[in-house]
Amino acid sequence: MKLATIGLNHETAPLAIREQLAFTAATLADAVRHLIADTAAEAVILSTCNRTEIYCVADAEDVLAWWANYHQLTVDEIRPYIYTHGCGETIRHAFRVACGLDSMVLGEPQILGQMKDAVRIATEQHALGTWLNALFQRTFSAAKEVRSHTCVGDNTVSMASASVKMAEVLYPDLTQANVLLVGAGEMNELVATYFAAKQPAKLTIANRSLKRAEDLCDSLISPANACLLNDLPHILADYDVVISCTAAPLPILGKGMVESAMAARNGKPMFMLDLAVPRDIEVQVGDVAGVMLKTVDDIFAVVETGKEARRSAAAAAEQMVERKVMEFVDWQKQRQRVPLICALRDEGERARQYVLQNAMKQLARGAHPHDVLERLSVQLTNKLLHAPTSVLSKDDDLSNAISQIYRLQPPNHQLERQAA
């Protein structure tokens, strides 16, 4: 088993595929637990609107088969959309993702929190071991340093702020618009903050937990109302802008519900943005007259704003990431050498103890100390050099290594000196 990453993202797979292979918040812990039980020695599953990735210590093909089977698909169906990284590339990839260098929104900060949540869930399921613990500790440390010492996150047009920009295409003056946010999770917390700053005519947050929605309403700078998801069929017609982002496994807003709402709006258009993966709004809603339906993939054009400035900053960030990757790789190599170094020292200590005990016995029998020391030095030299001499006599490929270990001139160099 080796360290590996198996995943797909907004560049390798369309939304329809991403939502089929995503893990919802409700299923994530269960998925990690089953992956560890069935296939992997260690595992962390990161599932966001733009990517789903499995960081693991396992055979990559086995994990791919498990992933397909978990979602009742075949490997052949999903393979065209999947990328796989081996050990070295997994380290680099994790660092780049945490720094926002692999995101749709270059430098966006949310992914770091999402990675930390994924690691927390994996930890709770006892799915982290030596490899992934070390990887993510270094990943989070590197991300913090890169974001502190580069401008890669500056001038970022986040998905939350992009949501406002997209809504303003249909409703340029949001002070005259009623806004409904479906879901009160992390993404909609940010979305709510941006919309509240625009002081819409009415702002409502619908959520499965009324308390969670009320808490979010209380934290905003402008008045907002809270309601339950069950209220949506009765209130939807009142809203001009609807942003949905929940962790529901199935759509919450169906075509029939939206058709009924539009019929009550007397031709007034409605802007709908679905930020969830899997989707909260049925794709057929886009066919309803008067509805402008957008998904997370449609945000790309908006978030391109300011990308050039961030791209130049990203070059510096990439250099820092490379240094951090090499530091981590060197550290891992040193850790892997420690058992060998300890074993080598133990072997030397056994040799020392053996010849020392012989010397002590000879002294006890009255041997002259000079003779004892002479014999001790010869025995110790023979014991320490026996193993490398035996290997060297059988394997010419190790001659350079032996020369470096004992700081000797290579045989070829000695021949050259003799010839000269």
Short mmCIF file of C-alpha atoms in Angstrom, two decimals:
data_model
loop_
_atom_site.label_atom_id
_atom_site.label_comp_id
_atom_site.label_asym_id
_atom_site.label_seq_id
_atom_site.Cartn_x
_atom_site.Cartn_y
_atom_site.Cartn_z
CA MET A 1 0.00 0.00 0.00
CA LYS A 2 1.23 3.49 -0.89
CA LEU A 3 0.19 7.09 -0.34
CA ALA A 4 -2.12 8.12 -3.17
CA THR A 5 -4.86 10.51 -4.24
CA ILE A 6 -7.83 9.51 -6.38
CA GLY A 7 -10.15 12.32 -7.37
CA LEU A 8 -12.04 14.49 -9.83
CA ASN A 9 -12.70 18.22 -9.97
CA HIS A 10 -14.30 21.03 -11.94
CA GLU A 11 -11.67 20.65 -14.67
CA THR A 12 -11.97 16.90 -15.19
CA ALA A 13 -15.69 16.28 -14.70
CA PRO A 14 -18.94 18.13 -15.43
CA LEU A 15 -21.38 18.90 -12.64
CA ALA A 16 -23.61 15.94 -13.54
CA ILE A 17 -20.71 13.55 -12.89
CA ARG A 18 -19.41 15.38 -9.83
CA GLU A 19 -22.76 15.14 -8.08
CA GLN A 20 -22.98 11.39 -8.79
CA LEU A 21 -19.61 10.79 -7.14
CA ALA A 22 -19.90 13.28 -4.27
CA PHE A 23 -20.23 12.36 -0.60
CA THR A 24 -22.78 14.43 1.30
CA ALA A 25 -22.15 15.66 4.81
CA ALA A 26 -24.60 13.05 6.09
CA THR A 27 -22.77 10.14 4.42
CA LEU A 28 -19.14 11.23 4.68
CA ALA A 29 -18.31 9.65 8.03
CA ASP A 30 -19.97 6.40 7.00
CA ALA A 31 -18.04 6.39 3.71
CA VAL A 32 -14.69 6.90 5.46
CA ARG A 33 -15.50 4.13 7.91
CA HIS A 34 -16.39 1.69 5.13
CA LEU A 35 -13.35 2.63 3.06
CA ILE A 36 -11.06 1.83 5.99
CA ALA A 37 -12.86 -1.41 6.72
CA ASP A 38 -12.85 -2.57 3.10
CA THR A 39 -9.80 -1.23 1.32
CA ALA A 40 -7.50 1.43 2.77
CA ALA A 41 -5.10 1.52 5.71
CA GLU A 42 -5.66 5.29 6.05
CA ALA A 43 -8.12 7.62 4.32
CA VAL A 44 -9.45 11.18 4.17
CA ILE A 45 -12.35 12.07 1.85
CA LEU A 46 -12.64 15.68 0.71
CA SER A 47 -15.96 16.42 -1.01
CA THR A 48 -16.90 19.96 -2.06
CA CYS A 49 -18.96 21.54 -4.82
CA ASN A 50 -15.91 21.60 -7.11
CA ARG A 51 -14.05 18.42 -6.19
CA THR A 52 -14.18 15.03 -4.55
CA GLU A 53 -10.84 13.51 -3.60
CA ILE A 54 -9.75 10.50 -1.59
CA TYR A 55 -6.36 10.81 0.08
CA CYS A 56 -5.32 7.37 1.21
CA VAL A 57 -2.71 4.78 1.99
CA ALA A 58 -3.95 2.01 -0.26
CA ASP A 59 -3.82 0.53 -3.73
CA ALA A 60 -5.28 3.23 -5.99
CA GLU A 61 -7.15 0.77 -8.22
CA ASP A 62 -8.78 -0.87 -5.20
CA VAL A 63 -9.97 2.53 -3.95
CA LEU A 64 -11.29 3.44 -7.40
CA ALA A 65 -13.28 0.20 -7.49
CA TRP A 66 -14.61 0.88 -3.98
CA TRP A 67 -15.64 4.42 -4.94
CA ALA A 68 -17.51 3.25 -8.03
CA ASN A 69 -19.24 0.47 -6.11
CA TYR A 70 -20.21 2.83 -3.26
CA HIS A 71 -22.18 4.93 -5.75
CA GLN A 72 -23.46 1.88 -7.65
CA LEU A 73 -21.43 2.68 -10.74
CA THR A 74 -18.76 0.79 -12.66
CA VAL A 75 -15.08 1.70 -12.82
CA ASP A 76 -15.32 2.12 -16.59
CA GLU A 77 -18.09 4.69 -16.16
CA ILE A 78 -16.06 6.95 -13.90
CA ARG A 79 -12.47 6.35 -15.00
CA PRO A 80 -12.49 9.02 -17.79
CA TYR A 81 -13.10 11.72 -15.17
CA ILE A 82 -10.64 10.51 -12.53
CA TYR A 83 -7.06 11.54 -11.84
CA THR A 84 -4.68 9.51 -9.70
CA HIS A 85 -1.55 10.79 -7.98
CA GLY A 86 1.22 8.68 -6.53
CA CYS A 87 3.12 9.43 -3.34
CA GLY A 88 5.24 12.42 -4.41
CA GLU A 89 2.52 14.04 -6.47
CA THR A 90 -0.03 13.51 -3.69
CA ILE A 91 2.08 15.65 -1.36
CA ARG A 92 2.36 18.43 -3.95
CA HIS A 93 -1.34 18.20 -4.81
CA ALA A 94 -2.48 18.42 -1.17
CA PHE A 95 -0.31 21.49 -0.61
CA ARG A 96 -1.63 23.21 -3.78
CA VAL A 97 -5.26 22.45 -2.93
CA ALA A 98 -4.92 23.80 0.61
CA CYS A 99 -3.31 27.00 -0.72
CA GLY A 100 -6.14 27.57 -3.20
CA LEU A 101 -3.82 27.06 -6.19
CA ASP A 102 -5.96 24.26 -7.62
CA SER A 103 -9.34 25.95 -7.10
CA MET A 104 -11.82 27.36 -9.58
CA VAL A 105 -11.33 30.64 -7.70
CA LEU A 106 -7.56 31.00 -7.58
CA GLY A 107 -6.50 31.61 -3.98
CA GLU A 108 -9.97 31.10 -2.47
CA PRO A 109 -9.72 30.51 1.28
CA GLN A 110 -12.70 28.20 1.90
CA ILE A 111 -10.98 25.05 0.69
CA LEU A 112 -8.55 25.08 3.63
CA GLY A 113 -11.44 24.96 6.11
CA GLN A 114 -13.08 22.21 4.09
CA MET A 115 -9.88 20.17 4.17
CA LYS A 116 -9.64 20.62 7.93
CA ASP A 117 -13.24 19.43 8.29
CA ALA A 118 -12.46 16.36 6.17
CA VAL A 119 -9.44 15.53 8.32
CA ARG A 120 -11.48 16.02 11.49
CA ILE A 121 -14.13 13.57 10.28
CA ALA A 122 -11.46 11.04 9.29
CA THR A 123 -9.83 11.42 12.70
CA GLU A 124 -13.16 10.76 14.41
CA GLN A 125 -13.45 7.55 12.39
CA HIS A 126 -9.91 6.51 13.35
CA ALA A 127 -8.92 6.64 9.70
CA LEU A 128 -5.66 8.56 10.08
CA GLY A 129 -2.30 6.97 10.70
CA THR A 130 1.34 8.00 10.44
CA TRP A 131 1.28 8.94 6.76
CA LEU A 132 -1.85 11.08 6.55
CA ASN A 133 -1.33 12.67 9.96
CA ALA A 134 2.08 13.86 8.84
CA LEU A 135 0.83 14.90 5.40
CA PHE A 136 -2.02 17.09 6.62
CA GLN A 137 -0.10 18.63 9.51
CA ARG A 138 2.51 19.79 7.01
CA THR A 139 -0.20 20.74 4.49
CA PHE A 140 -1.99 23.07 6.88
CA SER A 141 1.28 24.59 8.05
CA ALA A 142 2.39 25.20 4.46
CA ALA A 143 -0.97 26.73 3.52
CA LYS A 144 -0.80 29.13 6.44
CA GLU A 145 2.70 30.24 5.50
CA VAL A 146 1.93 30.63 1.80
CA ARG A 147 -1.18 32.70 2.47
CA SER A 148 0.71 34.85 4.97
CA HIS A 149 3.71 35.56 2.75
CA THR A 150 2.15 35.85 -0.72
CA CYS A 151 -0.76 37.79 -2.23
CA VAL A 152 -2.38 34.75 -3.81
CA GLY A 153 -5.57 35.26 -1.80
CA ASP A 154 -5.79 39.01 -2.43
CA ASN A 155 -8.44 40.45 -4.76
CA THR A 156 -10.26 37.14 -4.69
CA VAL A 157 -13.76 37.13 -6.09
CA SER A 158 -15.28 34.42 -3.94
CA MET A 159 -18.20 32.25 -4.92
CA ALA A 160 -20.25 34.11 -2.32
CA SER A 161 -19.53 37.54 -3.79
CA ALA A 162 -19.94 36.13 -7.30
CA SER A 163 -23.46 35.04 -6.31
CA VAL A 164 -24.40 38.69 -5.73
CA LYS A 165 -22.86 39.77 -9.03
CA MET A 166 -24.86 37.12 -10.91
CA ALA A 167 -28.12 38.09 -9.18
CA GLU A 168 -27.52 41.73 -10.07
CA VAL A 169 -27.63 40.84 -13.77
CA LEU A 170 -31.38 40.24 -13.41
CA TYR A 171 -31.96 42.59 -10.46
CA PRO A 172 -29.42 45.46 -10.61
CA ASP A 173 -30.94 47.12 -7.55
CA LEU A 174 -31.11 44.46 -4.86
CA THR A 175 -32.68 46.92 -2.41
CA GLN A 176 -35.86 46.35 -4.40
CA ALA A 177 -35.55 42.55 -4.45
CA ASN A 178 -36.63 39.79 -2.07
CA VAL A 179 -33.84 37.26 -1.46
CA LEU A 180 -34.27 33.69 -0.22
CA LEU A 181 -31.31 31.56 0.90
CA VAL A 182 -31.98 27.84 1.16
CA GLY A 183 -29.59 26.28 3.64
CA ALA A 184 -27.60 27.77 6.52
CA GLY A 185 -24.28 26.00 6.09
CA GLU A 186 -20.81 27.49 5.66
CA MET A 187 -21.29 28.57 2.06
CA ASN A 188 -24.63 30.26 2.64
CA GLU A 189 -23.21 31.97 5.74
CA LEU A 190 -20.87 33.82 3.39
CA VAL A 191 -23.57 34.34 0.76
CA ALA A 192 -25.89 35.76 3.42
CA THR A 193 -23.21 38.22 4.52
CA TYR A 194 -22.78 39.58 0.99
CA PHE A 195 -26.51 39.85 0.31
CA ALA A 196 -27.18 41.44 3.70
CA ALA A 197 -24.63 44.14 2.83
CA LYS A 198 -26.82 45.00 -0.19
CA GLN A 199 -29.79 45.52 2.17
CA PRO A 200 -32.42 43.72 0.07
CA ALA A 201 -36.09 44.53 0.56
CA LYS A 202 -36.55 41.16 2.24
CA LEU A 203 -34.03 38.49 3.23
CA THR A 204 -35.12 35.03 4.38
CA ILE A 205 -33.09 31.96 5.33
CA ALA A 206 -34.76 28.56 5.09
CA ASN A 207 -33.11 25.62 6.80
CA ARG A 208 -33.88 22.17 8.12
CA SER A 209 -33.00 23.41 11.63
CA LEU A 210 -34.90 26.59 12.50
CA LYS A 211 -32.47 27.42 15.32
CA ARG A 212 -29.51 27.35 12.92
CA ALA A 213 -31.32 29.67 10.52
CA GLU A 214 -32.28 32.04 13.33
CA ASP A 215 -28.67 32.19 14.57
CA LEU A 216 -27.49 33.11 11.09
CA CYS A 217 -30.17 35.79 10.78
CA ASP A 218 -29.09 37.31 14.10
CA SER A 219 -25.47 37.56 12.90
CA LEU A 220 -26.28 39.67 9.82
CA ILE A 221 -26.06 43.45 9.55
CA SER A 222 -29.53 43.80 8.06
CA PRO A 223 -32.86 42.25 9.17
CA ALA A 224 -33.56 38.69 8.06
CA ASN A 225 -36.25 36.09 8.68
CA ALA A 226 -35.88 32.38 9.36
CA CYS A 227 -38.13 29.54 8.26
CA LEU A 228 -38.09 25.79 7.71
CA LEU A 229 -37.51 23.97 4.43
CA ASN A 230 -41.06 22.68 4.67
CA ASP A 231 -42.28 26.27 4.21
CA LEU A 232 -40.69 26.59 0.74
CA PRO A 233 -43.77 25.64 -1.33
CA HIS A 234 -45.79 28.35 0.44
CA ILE A 235 -43.27 31.23 0.28
CA LEU A 236 -41.25 30.65 -2.90
CA ALA A 237 -43.45 32.90 -5.04
CA ASP A 238 -42.53 35.90 -2.89
CA TYR A 239 -38.84 35.85 -3.83
CA ASP A 240 -36.96 37.32 -6.76
CA VAL A 241 -33.56 35.78 -5.94
CA VAL A 242 -33.13 32.24 -4.63
CA ILE A 243 -29.71 30.83 -3.67
CA SER A 244 -29.62 27.21 -2.54
CA CYS A 245 -26.76 25.31 -0.93
CA THR A 246 -27.62 22.40 1.35
CA ALA A 247 -26.16 18.96 1.95
CA ALA A 248 -29.36 17.22 0.85
CA PRO A 249 -28.81 14.07 -1.25
CA LEU A 250 -31.82 14.85 -3.47
CA PRO A 251 -33.22 18.08 -4.99
CA ILE A 252 -35.22 20.30 -2.64
CA LEU A 253 -36.72 22.61 -5.27
CA GLY A 254 -38.51 20.67 -7.99
CA LYS A 255 -39.96 21.79 -11.29
CA GLY A 256 -43.56 21.51 -10.07
CA MET A 257 -42.90 23.70 -7.02
CA VAL A 258 -41.18 26.36 -9.13
CA GLU A 259 -43.92 26.28 -11.80
CA SER A 260 -46.53 26.95 -9.13
CA ALA A 261 -44.46 29.81 -7.74
CA MET A 262 -43.96 31.38 -11.17
CA ALA A 263 -47.66 31.18 -11.90
CA ALA A 264 -48.30 33.29 -8.79
CA ARG A 265 -45.64 35.86 -9.76
CA ASN A 266 -47.58 37.16 -12.76
CA GLY A 267 -44.64 37.07 -15.14
CA LYS A 268 -42.05 38.59 -12.79
CA PRO A 269 -38.74 36.75 -13.37
CA MET A 270 -36.86 34.77 -10.77
CA PHE A 271 -33.08 34.30 -10.48
CA MET A 272 -32.07 30.92 -9.04
CA LEU A 273 -28.52 29.82 -8.23
CA ASP A 274 -27.73 26.28 -7.15
CA LEU A 275 -24.40 26.08 -5.28
CA ALA A 276 -24.92 22.54 -4.02
CA VAL A 277 -23.33 19.31 -5.20
CA PRO A 278 -25.41 17.15 -5.51
CA ARG A 279 -27.81 19.77 -6.85
CA ASP A 280 -30.62 21.22 -4.75
CA ILE A 281 -32.63 22.45 -7.74
CA GLU A 282 -33.90 20.05 -10.40
CA VAL A 283 -32.22 20.69 -13.74
CA GLN A 284 -35.68 20.86 -15.40
CA VAL A 285 -36.37 24.06 -13.45
CA GLY A 286 -34.23 25.80 -16.07
CA ASP A 287 -37.02 25.11 -18.59
CA VAL A 288 -39.65 26.99 -16.58
CA ALA A 289 -40.58 30.28 -18.24
CA GLY A 290 -39.25 33.32 -16.41
CA VAL A 291 -36.61 31.42 -14.42
CA MET A 292 -32.91 32.17 -14.84
CA LEU A 293 -31.24 29.08 -13.35
CA LYS A 294 -27.49 29.01 -12.80
CA THR A 295 -25.25 26.38 -11.22
CA VAL A 296 -21.86 26.39 -9.52
CA ASP A 297 -20.15 25.87 -12.90
CA ASP A 298 -21.67 29.10 -14.26
CA ILE A 299 -19.78 31.12 -11.64
CA PHE A 300 -16.48 30.58 -13.42
CA ALA A 301 -16.77 33.59 -15.73
CA VAL A 302 -17.56 35.87 -12.81
CA VAL A 303 -14.69 34.71 -10.61
CA GLU A 304 -12.22 35.35 -13.44
CA THR A 305 -12.27 38.98 -12.31
CA GLY A 306 -8.90 39.89 -10.82
CA LYS A 307 -7.41 36.56 -11.81
CA GLU A 308 -4.42 38.10 -13.59
CA ALA A 309 -3.28 39.88 -10.44
CA ARG A 310 -3.65 36.67 -8.47
CA ARG A 311 -1.90 34.63 -11.14
CA SER A 312 1.32 36.63 -10.78
CA ALA A 313 1.10 36.18 -7.01
CA ALA A 314 0.44 32.48 -7.56
CA ALA A 315 3.87 32.08 -9.16
CA ALA A 316 5.51 33.04 -5.86
CA ALA A 317 3.10 30.75 -4.01
CA GLU A 318 3.98 27.85 -6.31
CA GLN A 319 7.68 28.33 -5.53
CA MET A 320 6.93 28.25 -1.82
CA VAL A 321 4.86 25.11 -2.28
CA GLU A 322 7.74 23.40 -4.09
CA ARG A 323 10.10 24.23 -1.25
CA LYS A 324 7.61 22.94 1.29
CA VAL A 325 7.11 19.74 -0.70
CA MET A 326 10.87 19.10 -0.80
CA GLU A 327 11.15 19.79 2.93
CA PHE A 328 8.37 17.29 3.62
CA VAL A 329 9.89 14.66 1.32
CA ASP A 330 13.32 15.09 2.95
CA TRP A 331 11.73 14.84 6.38
CA GLN A 332 9.92 11.63 5.40
CA LYS A 333 13.15 10.14 4.04
CA GLN A 334 14.91 10.97 7.30
CA ARG A 335 12.11 9.34 9.29
CA GLN A 336 12.33 6.24 7.12
CA ARG A 337 16.10 6.09 7.67
CA VAL A 338 15.80 6.22 11.46
CA PRO A 339 15.02 2.49 11.97
CA LEU A 340 17.94 1.53 9.69
CA ILE A 341 20.28 3.88 11.55
CA CYS A 342 19.14 2.44 14.88
CA ALA A 343 19.63 -1.12 13.61
CA LEU A 344 23.13 -0.24 12.34
CA ARG A 345 24.09 1.25 15.69
CA ASP A 346 22.66 -1.78 17.52
CA GLU A 347 24.75 -4.06 15.33
CA GLY A 348 27.86 -2.00 16.13
CA GLU A 349 27.06 -2.13 19.83
CA ARG A 350 26.70 -5.93 19.71
CA ALA A 351 30.11 -6.18 18.04
CA ARG A 352 31.65 -3.88 20.66
CA GLN A 353 30.15 -5.83 23.55
CA TYR A 354 31.34 -9.14 22.07
CA VAL A 355 34.99 -8.15 21.70
CA LEU A 356 34.93 -6.28 25.03
CA GLN A 357 33.73 -9.37 26.88
CA ASN A 358 36.48 -11.43 25.25
CA ALA A 359 39.03 -8.83 26.30
CA MET A 360 37.77 -8.80 29.88
CA LYS A 361 38.05 -12.61 30.06
CA GLN A 362 41.63 -12.48 28.76
CA LEU A 363 42.58 -9.84 31.34
CA ALA A 364 40.99 -11.95 34.07
CA ARG A 365 43.19 -14.87 32.97
CA GLY A 366 46.30 -12.68 33.39
CA ALA A 367 47.01 -11.79 29.75
CA HIS A 368 49.18 -8.74 29.18
CA PRO A 369 47.03 -5.61 28.65
CA HIS A 370 49.03 -4.63 25.53
CA ASP A 371 48.27 -8.01 23.91
CA VAL A 372 44.60 -7.79 24.96
CA LEU A 373 44.18 -4.34 23.46
CA GLU A 374 45.90 -5.42 20.25
CA ARG A 375 43.60 -8.41 19.88
CA LEU A 376 40.53 -6.34 20.80
CA SER A 377 41.27 -3.78 18.07
CA VAL A 378 41.80 -6.49 15.46
CA GLN A 379 38.62 -8.35 16.40
CA LEU A 380 36.53 -5.16 16.42
CA THR A 381 37.91 -4.08 13.04
CA ASN A 382 37.20 -7.49 11.54
CA LYS A 383 33.66 -7.59 12.92
CA LEU A 384 32.75 -4.09 11.72
CA LEU A 385 34.23 -4.59 8.25
CA HIS A 386 33.10 -8.16 7.66
CA ALA A 387 29.60 -7.26 6.36
CA PRO A 388 30.59 -4.47 3.92
CA THR A 389 33.59 -6.50 2.68
CA SER A 390 31.40 -9.54 2.00
CA VAL A 391 28.81 -7.49 0.13
CA LEU A 392 31.46 -5.62 -1.85
CA SER A 393 33.09 -8.83 -3.02
CA LYS A 394 29.76 -9.92 -4.51
CA ASP A 395 28.32 -6.65 -5.87
CA ASP A 396 30.40 -4.13 -7.84
CA ASP A 397 27.47 -1.72 -7.97
CA LEU A 398 27.97 -0.94 -4.27
CA SER A 399 31.60 0.11 -4.66
CA ASN A 400 30.79 3.81 -4.96
CA ALA A 401 28.48 3.65 -1.94
CA ILE A 402 31.17 1.94 0.14
CA SER A 403 33.71 4.54 -1.03
CA GLN A 404 31.40 7.35 0.12
CA ILE A 405 30.63 5.70 3.46
CA TYR A 406 34.29 5.23 4.36
CA ARG A 407 35.53 8.30 2.45
CA LEU A 408 37.72 6.23 0.17
CA GLN A 409 38.90 6.98 -3.34
CA PRO A 410 36.93 4.90 -5.86
CA PRO A 411 38.86 2.01 -7.41
CA ASN A 412 38.79 3.66 -10.85
CA HIS A 413 40.40 6.80 -9.41
CA GLN A 414 43.17 4.73 -7.81
CA LEU A 415 43.91 3.03 -11.16
CA GLU A 416 44.07 6.41 -12.85
CA ARG A 417 46.62 7.64 -10.28
CA GLN A 418 48.74 4.50 -10.70
CA ALA A 419 48.67 4.88 -14.49
CA ALA A 420 49.77 8.51 -14.19
#
